[in-house]
């Protein structure tokens, strides 16, 4: 990355002193984990105007509770109001935004200018961040949104580090970039595959991930050609295979080939934390409002450690392999670096059948720990039993493996397994643990 | 009230521009591949001037498409191009990216601006927002239905343009997806084009009778609809609603086909203007289009009569 020059900031400095780690929270419980595991801010969806109609999504009451919880950690809560609105969506926007402000939301993430405009007019105290759905890639567009009154733009995932440096050079504004998680392979918002295949509106939360379906690629071989121009027809007629009688299309694949797909590998920038910080990205965003608690906690925990470690000593910073190992325990797709260094090519797409499941499960949550006896009270989150190897991890450097020993219920009765959801189980742990540490196990 | 709606067609070349004007187009959309998006063809400034001369001589208009999703690199040439278009006397500019607004303000203030963000131009209030930024026309998303269009036109503080015929883009990536796939297969592109002229298409496993054209250009990879919108039968609904401009998308179609389409819509618009009380769609208006229609592509109402969920 020798081409990246360190941006110089002049005048009023919007850039945060330390990049914000922004995590997804699909529901109140996930919010608590994201914040406890180190997110500086979380983004959630409300009942309306969000792009994850399939997620749990927050009521205003839950938002209020989430904001209260986050406040104790000095963390903020953002709400994604990132649909492209249709006429019928407009009437309720003002009231919805007032409610968001009233329950203590710090910022909304917005794609549609009607929501930008309404927010600036009706709730000036609510920050408006431009969503990645606007596919903003250039400094002039960023500058436009700054002049509109937005303190932050989430860039399109197609921007490279070099382009981000250029944008920061021209415009004094907070820049947020996705650094981890699943990606649209299209320009965000510029895909209506779901609308066409299933009558579900992708830009209002109905995306059914048709980009990850399987397709066959063909070339038109009709003698009259693909209905373009006469010159092109003449050109096409020169290739002999087009003249085979009865052949109207040529498959551009062999029987043994994987089918065509648009599906992208997932983004992972953990190995590039210094580049992200030096280029001046203010907020590091993790994708995944639909992802599990285990995923959110694990990913946040890894990035939190990397960012803190770099900020504490930029010169002496070394990437720890165990952070990457951690991410891989939660990953359900192969990873890559998106557009940050260059345009993705064949190695950045998933043509092989997908390995859907992450290799580890959330097995239990630490509720209590008794330092004298070394006993922990665990809330069961997945089946586990004596003899199984488990790992404990948490935000305050809890990290060890052990075999599960004997199990007891709260009354002290021995158990042969923890098989009931949310059951409270006591077991002895090899090292100290803390409230909200997690216990995971490899999937069998 | 007697103002006829405009019939706008895209042209792929200087020759096609002439053919479409002859067929009865009131306006043409052309552009430069450096700044346009999914243009039917590329027009140099010289060709643009020639089209303008030809069109203006007949009282017709020419708009330039600058609908690209701009990156920093593209900003450099943008002001010069906009300035040149202004000097040539272009009748309007289509834009999606706010960077184009800035260039027009500086280089050619007063130039008509048409806001076209394709699938994200979905409501009247956002259109009016861009109207306050200088746009005098909105190009409505093709994913809107008839009800949404007709209820929104009276609420617009600007003109409305609706695509009434042709294919639509359904997926756009900056990635080179066909080239990537070929590399993955171990048969990197034979040097053959992956562009519009190649006739590449996709078939989804469970939709064997639908062919989705796919091509690559400097803007990445484009996947197009498997059907062609054809709203002619119900054009009167849009004319009654007051839509000011009807667009015929000629992308990936031969000029002879596009000319037939223009003639069909010309006939309908003129018949409606002549006597809206007695107006009735005549099936024969579509005969020529049907005869030239690619038999593998359905003529459909697109999303005009669909209810979408989410």
XYZ file of C-alpha atoms in Angstrom:
754
model
C 0.000 0.000 0.000
C 2.823 2.368 -0.774
C 0.535 4.523 -2.886
C -1.552 5.519 0.121
C -0.544 8.869 1.459
C -1.515 9.807 4.943
C -4.317 12.354 4.726
C -3.654 15.787 6.157
C -6.524 17.396 7.965
C -6.967 21.118 8.125
C -9.490 23.309 9.884
C -12.348 21.731 11.736
C -11.615 18.109 12.141
C -14.531 15.766 11.826
C -12.301 12.766 12.015
C -12.764 10.819 15.200
C -9.672 10.376 17.342
C -10.130 6.667 17.247
C -12.134 4.803 14.658
C -15.550 3.753 15.790
C -16.347 0.061 15.732
C -19.933 -0.169 14.536
C -21.713 -3.486 14.963
C -25.047 -4.891 13.845
C -27.702 -5.781 16.397
C -30.670 -7.736 15.077
C -32.470 -7.626 18.415
C -32.089 -6.356 21.970
C -30.098 -9.344 23.144
C -27.671 -9.046 20.238
C -27.333 -5.349 21.000
C -26.247 -6.150 24.535
C -23.659 -8.639 23.319
C -22.339 -6.292 20.629
C -21.909 -3.472 23.130
C -20.493 -5.639 25.916
C -18.002 -7.211 23.514
C -16.678 -3.819 22.467
C -18.772 -2.037 19.842
C -18.617 1.774 20.109
C -21.941 1.963 18.357
C -24.558 -0.456 17.093
C -27.055 -0.161 14.294
C -30.469 -1.700 14.535
C -33.692 -1.859 12.562
C -37.056 -0.553 13.666
C -40.479 -1.800 12.691
C -40.535 0.368 9.571
C -38.305 1.778 6.841
C -35.501 -0.765 7.310
C -34.009 -3.185 4.815
C -34.226 -6.347 6.908
C -37.901 -7.123 6.955
C -37.015 -10.672 8.006
C -35.104 -9.636 11.143
C -36.669 -9.376 14.620
C -36.406 -5.578 14.566
C -36.940 -3.255 17.531
C -40.058 -1.706 19.002
C -39.590 1.824 20.400
C -39.640 0.333 23.920
C -36.832 -2.067 23.019
C -34.923 0.793 21.428
C -35.210 2.787 24.636
C -33.892 -0.150 26.628
C -31.103 -0.666 24.112
C -30.098 2.994 24.292
C -30.056 2.844 28.118
C -27.897 -0.262 28.045
C -25.491 1.186 25.475
C -25.199 4.453 27.408
C -23.636 2.637 30.351
C -20.795 1.682 28.043
C -20.618 5.069 26.365
C -21.923 3.465 23.172
C -24.415 4.849 20.677
C -27.376 3.348 18.897
C -28.109 4.055 15.231
C -31.229 3.021 13.354
C -31.181 1.902 9.730
C -34.007 3.655 7.907
C -32.449 2.700 4.618
C -35.282 1.729 2.289
C -36.020 3.456 -0.976
C -39.483 4.733 -0.105
C -42.562 4.407 -2.251
C -45.429 6.921 -2.151
C -47.277 4.913 0.477
C -44.274 4.994 2.844
C -44.045 8.763 3.039
C -46.913 9.697 5.321
C -45.457 8.137 8.482
C -41.852 9.261 8.179
C -42.043 12.387 10.368
C -43.702 10.651 13.274
C -41.369 7.690 13.066
C -38.262 9.882 13.104
C -39.576 11.940 16.050
C -40.088 8.716 17.964
C -36.561 7.577 17.193
C -35.157 10.830 18.510
C -37.377 10.710 21.544
C -36.152 7.231 22.582
C -32.551 8.416 22.372
C -31.321 7.176 19.001
C -28.110 9.008 18.022
C -28.256 8.689 14.255
C -30.233 7.241 11.390
C -28.703 5.580 8.354
C -30.610 6.772 5.316
C -30.619 5.985 1.602
C -33.633 7.891 0.310
C -33.322 11.706 0.172
C -36.955 12.085 1.244
C -35.965 10.637 4.618
C -32.757 12.710 4.712
C -34.744 15.850 4.044
C -37.504 15.032 6.514
C -35.018 14.251 9.281
C -33.052 17.480 8.783
C -36.275 19.461 8.880
C -38.172 17.707 11.653
C -35.556 16.324 14.055
C -32.436 18.451 13.722
C -30.922 16.759 16.783
C -30.871 13.387 15.063
C -27.722 12.804 13.029
C -28.270 11.652 9.471
C -25.749 9.263 7.934
C -25.986 8.534 4.232
C -26.401 4.802 3.643
C -24.174 2.646 1.464
C -27.373 2.053 -0.555
C -26.703 5.394 -2.257
C -23.514 3.894 -3.762
C -21.527 7.050 -3.102
C -18.062 6.641 -4.598
C -16.719 10.123 -5.343
C -15.720 13.177 -3.336
C -18.002 15.535 -5.196
C -21.048 13.497 -4.197
C -19.727 13.260 -0.632
C -19.308 17.021 -0.639
C -22.911 17.422 -1.838
C -24.198 15.438 1.144
C -21.996 17.366 3.539
C -23.484 20.608 2.282
C -26.924 19.124 2.821
C -26.032 18.828 6.493
C -24.905 15.239 6.871
C -21.957 14.632 9.197
C -21.245 11.169 7.813
C -21.360 9.189 4.582
C -21.204 5.401 4.369
C -19.354 4.849 1.118
C -20.290 2.295 -1.489
C -18.449 -0.972 -1.029
C -16.800 -0.368 -4.417
C -14.430 2.327 -3.116
C -10.743 1.476 -2.857
C -8.435 2.708 -0.091
C -6.857 5.042 -2.595
C -10.236 6.542 -3.494
C -11.127 6.904 0.176
C -7.875 8.808 0.754
C -8.808 11.095 -2.133
C -12.269 11.676 -0.700
C -10.860 12.468 2.757
C -8.436 14.881 1.125
C -11.251 16.852 -0.517
C -14.011 16.702 2.067
C -13.864 17.101 5.834
C -16.541 14.628 6.842
C -16.824 11.360 8.724
C -16.417 8.348 6.476
C -17.885 4.995 7.354
C -16.945 1.817 5.505
C -18.027 -1.774 5.742
C -15.042 -3.802 6.894
C -16.540 -7.202 7.614
C -19.394 -9.427 6.553
C -21.542 -10.360 3.594
C -21.610 -8.086 0.572
C -23.990 -7.351 -2.249
C -21.989 -8.171 -5.356
C -24.030 -5.532 -7.151
C -23.935 -1.859 -6.406
C -26.127 -1.719 -3.322
C -29.641 -0.704 -4.282
C -28.984 -1.415 -7.962
C -30.359 -4.913 -7.980
C -33.944 -5.955 -8.582
C -33.357 -9.681 -9.078
C -35.726 -10.414 -6.191
C -38.375 -8.140 -7.679
C -38.151 -9.998 -10.979
C -37.868 -13.549 -9.675
C -40.153 -13.483 -6.657
C -42.096 -10.169 -6.700
C -40.272 -9.170 -3.541
C -38.975 -5.602 -3.414
C -35.274 -5.770 -2.608
C -35.036 -2.039 -1.898
C -37.681 -2.300 0.802
C -36.185 -5.291 2.592
C -37.464 -8.151 0.446
C -34.097 -9.330 -0.932
C -34.051 -13.113 -1.361
C -30.370 -13.308 -2.331
C -30.935 -14.373 -5.921
C -27.332 -13.373 -6.602
C -26.338 -16.558 -4.789
C -28.516 -18.793 -6.952
C -27.052 -20.890 -9.761
C -27.176 -19.854 -13.402
C -25.976 -21.262 -16.714
C -24.146 -19.008 -19.141
C -24.900 -19.173 -22.864
C -24.111 -17.374 -26.051
C -26.807 -16.690 -28.603
C -26.138 -18.734 -31.755
C -29.270 -18.173 -33.786
C -28.427 -17.590 -37.448
C -30.089 -14.180 -37.249
C -27.900 -13.424 -34.271
C -28.803 -11.962 -30.958
C -30.937 -9.297 -32.581
C -28.328 -6.612 -32.629
C -27.008 -4.917 -35.769
C -26.486 -6.244 -39.252
C -22.719 -5.805 -39.001
C -22.684 -7.836 -35.837
C -24.770 -10.505 -37.488
C -22.285 -10.653 -40.330
C -19.428 -10.901 -37.844
C -21.191 -13.666 -35.965
C -21.826 -15.623 -39.130
C -18.068 -15.975 -39.564
C -17.775 -18.326 -36.590
C -18.583 -21.767 -38.000
C -20.277 -23.147 -34.863
C -23.032 -20.590 -35.326
C -23.990 -22.171 -38.597
C -24.724 -25.645 -37.250
C -28.318 -26.403 -38.153
C -30.703 -26.402 -35.228
C -28.202 -24.897 -32.803
C -29.637 -21.713 -31.339
C -27.522 -21.324 -28.243
C -24.035 -22.343 -27.197
C -23.454 -23.258 -23.575
C -20.328 -21.564 -22.260
C -19.643 -24.266 -19.716
C -18.637 -27.896 -19.605
C -20.670 -30.508 -17.756
C -18.056 -30.653 -14.983
C -17.971 -26.874 -14.424
C -19.537 -25.124 -11.483
C -22.477 -23.007 -12.583
C -22.283 -19.232 -12.968
C -23.180 -17.131 -9.951
C -22.839 -13.554 -8.772
C -22.311 -14.556 -5.140
C -19.386 -12.866 -3.458
C -17.111 -14.040 -0.718
C -17.552 -12.167 2.542
C -15.513 -9.123 3.422
C -12.799 -9.355 6.086
C -10.390 -6.480 6.697
C -8.927 -7.671 9.999
C -5.479 -8.054 8.451
C -5.595 -4.479 7.160
C -6.477 -2.527 10.294
C -3.437 -0.212 10.013
C -4.328 0.698 6.409
C -7.937 1.423 7.347
C -6.931 3.646 10.234
C -4.179 5.457 8.361
C -6.386 6.249 5.407
C -8.754 7.965 7.812
C -11.897 5.820 7.861
C -13.817 7.018 10.908
C -16.229 4.181 11.406
C -15.574 0.497 10.806
C -18.821 -1.211 10.097
C -19.583 -4.886 10.546
C -22.426 -6.333 8.480
C -24.956 -8.778 9.875
C -28.225 -7.805 11.550
C -29.453 -11.312 10.739
C -26.358 -13.015 12.194
C -26.238 -14.922 15.493
C -25.142 -13.686 18.918
C -22.090 -15.898 18.640
C -21.167 -14.295 15.330
C -21.592 -10.723 16.513
C -19.715 -11.250 19.789
C -16.850 -13.108 18.136
C -16.355 -10.642 15.297
C -16.661 -7.548 17.494
C -14.251 -9.057 19.999
C -11.593 -9.712 17.344
C -11.777 -6.236 15.764
C -11.920 -4.557 19.180
C -8.640 -6.178 20.136
C -6.972 -5.340 16.838
C -8.054 -1.679 16.887
C -7.099 -1.169 20.539
C -3.790 -2.856 20.018
C -2.980 -0.657 17.025
C -4.082 2.561 18.728
C -2.021 1.751 21.823
C 1.152 1.304 19.797
C 0.933 1.868 16.039
C 4.644 1.260 15.519
C 4.775 -1.978 17.407
C 1.457 -3.334 16.156
C 1.430 -6.953 15.114
C -1.601 -8.849 13.905
C -2.236 -11.771 16.225
C -3.082 -14.996 14.403
C -5.599 -15.904 17.118
C -7.795 -12.935 16.130
C -8.101 -14.432 12.660
C -8.692 -17.882 14.114
C -11.521 -16.382 16.102
C -13.153 -14.851 13.025
C -12.971 -18.172 11.246
C -14.932 -19.791 14.057
C -17.860 -17.547 13.226
C -17.427 -17.280 9.451
C -19.886 -19.109 7.252
C -18.304 -18.135 3.960
C -14.776 -17.730 2.625
C -13.366 -14.228 3.150
C -11.718 -11.568 0.999
C -10.848 -7.859 0.959
C -13.533 -6.591 -1.423
C -12.598 -3.493 -3.434
C -10.175 -1.997 -0.898
C -7.026 -3.049 -2.784
C -8.315 -3.976 -6.243
C -11.423 -5.014 -8.141
C -12.545 -8.492 -7.068
C -11.922 -11.260 -9.601
C -12.686 -14.980 -9.856
C -10.955 -15.743 -6.568
C -13.361 -13.429 -4.779
C -16.525 -15.235 -5.793
C -18.060 -18.457 -4.547
C -18.662 -20.900 -7.375
C -18.335 -24.073 -5.337
C -21.243 -25.394 -3.307
C -21.400 -23.313 -0.141
C -20.390 -24.553 3.273
C -23.254 -22.883 5.073
C -22.633 -23.447 8.728
C -20.027 -21.749 10.869
C -17.899 -24.397 12.568
C -18.749 -23.376 16.154
C -21.929 -23.015 18.200
C -22.771 -20.783 21.123
C -23.098 -23.408 23.905
C -23.548 -21.354 27.066
C -23.475 -17.927 28.659
C -21.652 -17.226 31.915
C -24.068 -15.765 34.485
C -21.965 -16.051 37.634
C -18.493 -17.035 38.673
C -17.252 -17.918 42.119
C -13.509 -17.252 42.316
C -13.118 -19.312 45.501
C -14.611 -22.516 44.176
C -13.878 -21.950 40.484
C -17.515 -22.747 39.764
C -19.454 -20.999 37.005
C -23.189 -20.748 36.547
C -23.927 -21.163 32.852
C -27.115 -20.481 30.945
C -27.482 -23.193 28.315
C -27.673 -21.939 24.712
C -27.059 -25.240 22.978
C -26.722 -28.862 23.981
C -23.488 -29.782 25.815
C -22.374 -32.611 28.063
C -19.420 -33.818 30.144
C -16.355 -34.794 28.146
C -16.925 -32.319 25.318
C -14.237 -29.768 24.614
C -15.448 -26.184 24.946
C -13.880 -22.733 24.674
C -14.551 -19.766 26.876
C -14.100 -16.283 25.486
C -15.056 -12.787 26.514
C -14.276 -9.127 26.086
C -11.780 -8.921 28.917
C -9.271 -11.366 27.564
C -11.054 -14.481 28.700
C -9.843 -17.140 26.312
C -9.208 -20.785 27.122
C -10.233 -24.299 26.198
C -11.238 -27.052 28.561
C -13.182 -30.280 28.695
C -16.597 -30.096 30.305
C -16.479 -31.846 33.665
C -19.366 -32.751 35.886
C -22.604 -30.768 35.557
C -25.098 -29.864 38.233
C -28.369 -28.007 38.265
C -28.854 -25.069 40.647
C -30.082 -27.353 43.418
C -26.901 -29.391 43.144
C -28.400 -32.402 41.367
C -25.969 -33.979 38.887
C -26.901 -33.778 35.187
C -25.827 -36.092 32.375
C -26.141 -33.233 29.852
C -27.390 -29.657 29.479
C -30.176 -30.240 27.041
C -32.799 -27.616 27.880
C -32.723 -24.148 26.342
C -31.793 -21.456 28.885
C -31.345 -24.134 31.601
C -29.000 -22.933 34.389
C -26.111 -25.314 34.895
C -23.100 -25.270 37.212
C -19.701 -26.507 36.139
C -16.104 -26.037 37.169
C -13.972 -23.829 34.942
C -10.173 -24.033 34.593
C -9.622 -20.256 34.565
C -11.538 -17.256 35.871
C -14.536 -16.186 33.800
C -16.839 -13.178 34.016
C -20.498 -12.369 33.590
C -21.405 -12.374 29.880
C -18.401 -14.446 28.816
C -19.430 -17.051 26.275
C -18.811 -20.752 26.019
C -18.675 -22.253 22.529
C -18.230 -25.750 21.181
C -17.281 -27.193 17.838
C -20.250 -28.467 15.900
C -20.396 -32.231 15.757
C -54.251 20.058 -22.163
C -53.557 19.645 -25.847
C -49.869 19.277 -25.269
C -48.889 15.913 -26.595
C -46.615 13.835 -24.424
C -43.094 13.467 -25.719
C -42.014 10.224 -27.384
C -38.391 9.613 -26.446
C -36.189 6.881 -27.907
C -32.599 5.836 -27.312
C -30.312 5.744 -30.308
C -27.245 3.562 -30.740
C -25.709 5.423 -33.668
C -26.017 8.443 -35.877
C -27.825 6.300 -38.464
C -30.289 4.976 -35.927
C -30.917 8.514 -34.696
C -32.084 9.432 -38.192
C -34.208 6.294 -38.498
C -35.939 6.948 -35.181
C -36.636 10.586 -35.972
C -38.093 9.457 -39.289
C -40.259 6.975 -37.421
C -41.694 9.764 -35.301
C -39.596 10.165 -32.158
C -39.888 13.619 -30.538
C -36.673 13.264 -28.604
C -33.573 11.095 -28.507
C -31.416 9.981 -25.617
C -27.768 9.529 -26.482
C -24.531 9.880 -24.555
C -20.870 9.198 -23.975
C -19.818 5.856 -22.492
C -17.441 7.627 -20.099
C -20.339 9.165 -18.172
C -23.471 7.382 -19.319
C -24.979 4.185 -18.034
C -26.170 1.353 -20.277
C -26.392 3.619 -23.270
C -27.637 2.059 -26.485
C -24.467 3.362 -28.138
C -21.550 5.754 -27.729
C -21.637 9.243 -29.226
C -18.566 11.420 -29.604
C -19.073 15.182 -29.269
C -18.908 15.368 -33.046
C -21.690 12.814 -33.460
C -23.661 14.501 -30.702
C -23.470 17.751 -32.640
C -24.646 15.944 -35.768
C -27.625 14.400 -33.955
C -28.515 17.786 -32.464
C -28.448 19.406 -35.873
C -30.614 16.681 -37.360
C -33.094 16.746 -34.468
C -33.338 20.503 -34.058
C -34.009 20.882 -37.783
C -37.195 18.896 -37.190
C -38.105 20.560 -33.926
C -37.017 17.485 -31.943
C -34.931 17.316 -28.786
C -31.754 15.527 -27.789
C -30.859 14.610 -24.246
C -27.541 13.278 -22.994
C -27.404 10.422 -20.494
C -24.897 11.006 -17.692
C -26.330 8.361 -15.410
C -23.067 6.723 -14.349
C -22.229 5.956 -10.731
C -19.204 8.223 -10.731
C -15.848 7.480 -9.152
C -13.203 10.140 -8.427
C -11.485 9.413 -11.766
C -14.560 10.339 -13.752
C -14.862 13.742 -12.079
C -11.890 15.066 -13.977
C -13.427 14.980 -17.434
C -16.953 15.730 -16.299
C -16.960 19.562 -16.217
C -15.416 19.796 -19.674
C -17.933 17.376 -21.123
C -20.879 19.169 -19.525
C -19.587 22.515 -20.766
C -19.231 21.155 -24.292
C -22.762 19.727 -24.215
C -24.080 23.094 -23.084
C -22.272 24.849 -25.901
C -23.629 22.372 -28.447
C -27.136 23.252 -27.323
C -28.128 19.921 -25.765
C -31.744 19.992 -24.563
C -31.184 18.270 -21.261
C -28.972 16.006 -19.176
C -29.968 12.849 -17.326
C -28.185 12.367 -14.017
C -28.191 10.106 -10.985
C -24.995 11.092 -9.180
C -24.952 14.456 -7.350
C -21.499 15.078 -8.879
C -23.258 15.849 -12.179
C -25.374 18.514 -10.481
C -22.247 20.331 -9.362
C -20.737 20.171 -12.828
C -23.890 21.534 -14.461
C -24.173 24.356 -11.933
C -20.624 25.446 -12.670
C -20.354 24.768 -16.374
C -23.777 25.070 -17.907
C -26.211 26.691 -15.493
C -29.708 26.702 -16.871
C -29.311 23.368 -18.612
C -32.351 21.149 -18.090
C -31.723 18.300 -15.675
C -33.570 14.989 -15.642
C -33.175 12.939 -12.497
C -32.822 9.232 -13.322
C -31.549 6.941 -10.603
C -33.192 3.949 -12.345
C -34.527 1.491 -9.746
C -34.305 3.971 -6.881
C -36.525 6.740 -8.324
C -39.534 5.362 -6.499
C -41.559 8.200 -4.946
C -42.810 11.719 -5.629
C -41.255 13.361 -2.582
C -37.728 12.292 -3.481
C -38.309 13.418 -7.047
C -39.423 16.815 -5.717
C -36.315 16.895 -3.539
C -34.175 16.610 -6.676
C -36.492 19.147 -8.267
C -35.443 21.631 -5.592
C -31.845 20.828 -6.515
C -32.539 21.763 -10.112
C -34.138 18.781 -11.834
C -37.132 19.514 -14.048
C -37.977 15.916 -14.853
C -37.955 12.571 -13.044
C -37.521 9.258 -14.803
C -39.631 6.860 -12.769
C -38.377 3.466 -11.659
C -39.573 0.634 -13.865
C -40.462 -1.335 -10.766
C -43.390 0.953 -9.943
C -46.901 -0.183 -10.765
C -49.595 1.703 -12.634
C -51.347 2.817 -9.459
C -48.167 4.230 -7.980
C -47.384 6.092 -11.197
C -50.814 7.608 -11.669
C -51.129 8.712 -8.041
C -47.687 10.275 -8.064
C -47.829 12.322 -11.270
C -50.142 15.037 -9.859
C -47.903 15.315 -6.793
C -44.785 16.018 -8.843
C -43.455 19.547 -9.136
C -41.767 18.467 -12.351
C -42.294 16.392 -15.478
C -42.545 12.623 -15.310
C -40.950 10.226 -17.751
C -41.988 6.582 -17.882
C -40.363 3.781 -19.839
C -43.125 2.162 -21.856
C -41.182 -0.265 -24.018
C -38.055 -2.402 -24.003
C -35.829 -4.162 -21.520
C -34.697 -3.002 -18.121
C -31.590 -3.512 -16.072
C -32.154 -5.841 -13.137
C -28.641 -6.120 -11.696
C -25.521 -3.979 -11.975
C -22.137 -4.782 -10.467
C -18.806 -3.036 -10.750
C -17.273 -6.516 -10.869
C -16.370 -8.258 -14.133
C -18.550 -11.261 -13.479
C -18.397 -12.996 -16.853
C -14.627 -12.658 -17.141
C -14.282 -13.873 -13.543
C -16.434 -16.890 -14.261
C -14.409 -17.774 -17.320
C -11.187 -17.510 -15.312
C -12.715 -19.743 -12.681
C -13.552 -22.302 -15.362
C -9.906 -22.250 -16.343
C -10.822 -20.920 -19.769
C -10.091 -17.246 -19.488
C -11.916 -15.264 -22.129
C -10.790 -16.342 -25.597
C -10.203 -12.708 -26.419
C -13.784 -12.558 -27.619
C -15.903 -9.665 -26.512
C -18.019 -9.896 -23.386
C -19.903 -6.776 -24.408
C -23.342 -6.056 -25.743
C -22.620 -7.480 -29.203
C -21.755 -10.973 -27.945
C -25.318 -12.081 -27.181
C -24.499 -13.608 -23.802
C -27.342 -14.618 -21.532
C -28.051 -16.427 -18.287
C -30.635 -19.063 -17.505
C -31.573 -19.636 -13.892
C -31.948 -23.276 -12.927
C -35.686 -23.091 -12.237
C -36.633 -20.689 -15.038
C -35.541 -22.518 -18.162
C -37.703 -20.503 -20.538
C -36.351 -17.107 -19.487
C -33.149 -15.693 -20.937
C -31.476 -12.850 -19.117
C -29.000 -10.921 -21.296
C -25.696 -10.198 -19.572
C -22.815 -8.027 -20.739
C -19.739 -6.244 -19.492
C -18.533 -2.733 -20.208
C -16.434 -0.071 -18.470
C -19.114 0.202 -15.774
C -18.927 -3.461 -14.843
C -21.489 -6.195 -15.440
C -25.122 -5.661 -16.395
C -27.905 -8.227 -16.269
C -31.083 -7.373 -18.126
C -34.706 -8.455 -17.885
C -35.852 -11.535 -19.791
C -38.966 -9.766 -21.060
C -39.625 -6.498 -22.849
C -42.044 -4.014 -21.373
C -44.818 -3.132 -23.804
C -47.456 -0.831 -22.362
C -48.993 0.305 -25.655
C -52.338 -1.357 -24.984
C -52.781 0.739 -21.828
C -50.874 3.831 -22.869
C -54.062 5.899 -22.525
C -53.949 5.392 -18.751
C -50.556 7.062 -18.621
C -51.590 9.743 -21.105
C -54.676 10.526 -19.020
C -52.523 10.645 -15.893
C -50.449 13.373 -17.509
C -47.116 11.641 -17.939
C -45.098 14.068 -20.068
C -42.567 11.741 -21.637
C -42.692 8.129 -22.803
C -39.395 6.357 -23.212
C -38.594 3.542 -25.592
C -35.497 1.714 -24.459
C -33.683 0.492 -27.534
C -30.735 -1.112 -25.784
C -29.728 -4.459 -27.349
C -32.291 -4.109 -30.132
C -31.785 -3.570 -33.861
C -32.728 -0.174 -35.276
C -35.423 -1.717 -37.468
C -37.176 -3.022 -34.380
C -36.858 0.251 -32.482
C -38.260 2.156 -35.451
C -41.298 -0.139 -35.529
C -41.828 0.469 -31.821
C -41.568 4.234 -32.266
C -44.129 4.102 -35.092
C -46.558 2.137 -32.941
C -46.378 4.562 -30.022
C -46.449 7.546 -32.395
C -49.738 6.278 -33.783
C -51.244 5.853 -30.320
C -50.105 9.240 -29.035
C -51.389 11.019 -32.145
C -54.720 9.189 -32.031
C -55.186 10.139 -28.393
C -54.308 13.775 -29.057
C -56.673 13.925 -32.019
C -59.700 12.650 -30.121
C -59.294 11.415 -26.599
C -63.023 10.670 -26.217
C -63.065 8.243 -29.115
C -59.587 6.867 -28.496
C -59.316 3.092 -28.470
C -56.242 0.917 -28.685
C -56.031 -0.895 -31.998
C -54.334 -4.291 -31.951
C -53.002 -3.700 -35.466
C -50.711 -0.942 -34.153
C -48.575 -3.696 -32.644
C -48.421 -5.995 -35.667
C -45.126 -4.736 -36.960
C -43.546 -4.873 -33.490
C -44.824 -8.407 -32.929
C -43.425 -9.531 -36.280
C -39.974 -8.264 -35.295
C -40.133 -9.243 -31.649
C -37.458 -11.733 -30.562
C -39.576 -14.901 -30.162
C -37.615 -15.790 -27.034
C -38.544 -12.545 -25.259
C -42.052 -11.995 -24.003
C -43.772 -8.646 -24.426
C -45.115 -7.933 -20.967
C -46.579 -5.245 -18.752
C -43.459 -5.329 -16.591
C -44.413 -4.273 -13.076
C -47.388 -2.156 -14.144
C -49.911 -4.636 -12.781
C -47.861 -6.325 -10.112
C -48.098 -6.019 -6.383
C -44.739 -6.493 -4.728
C -44.179 -7.576 -1.168
C -41.206 -7.187 1.144
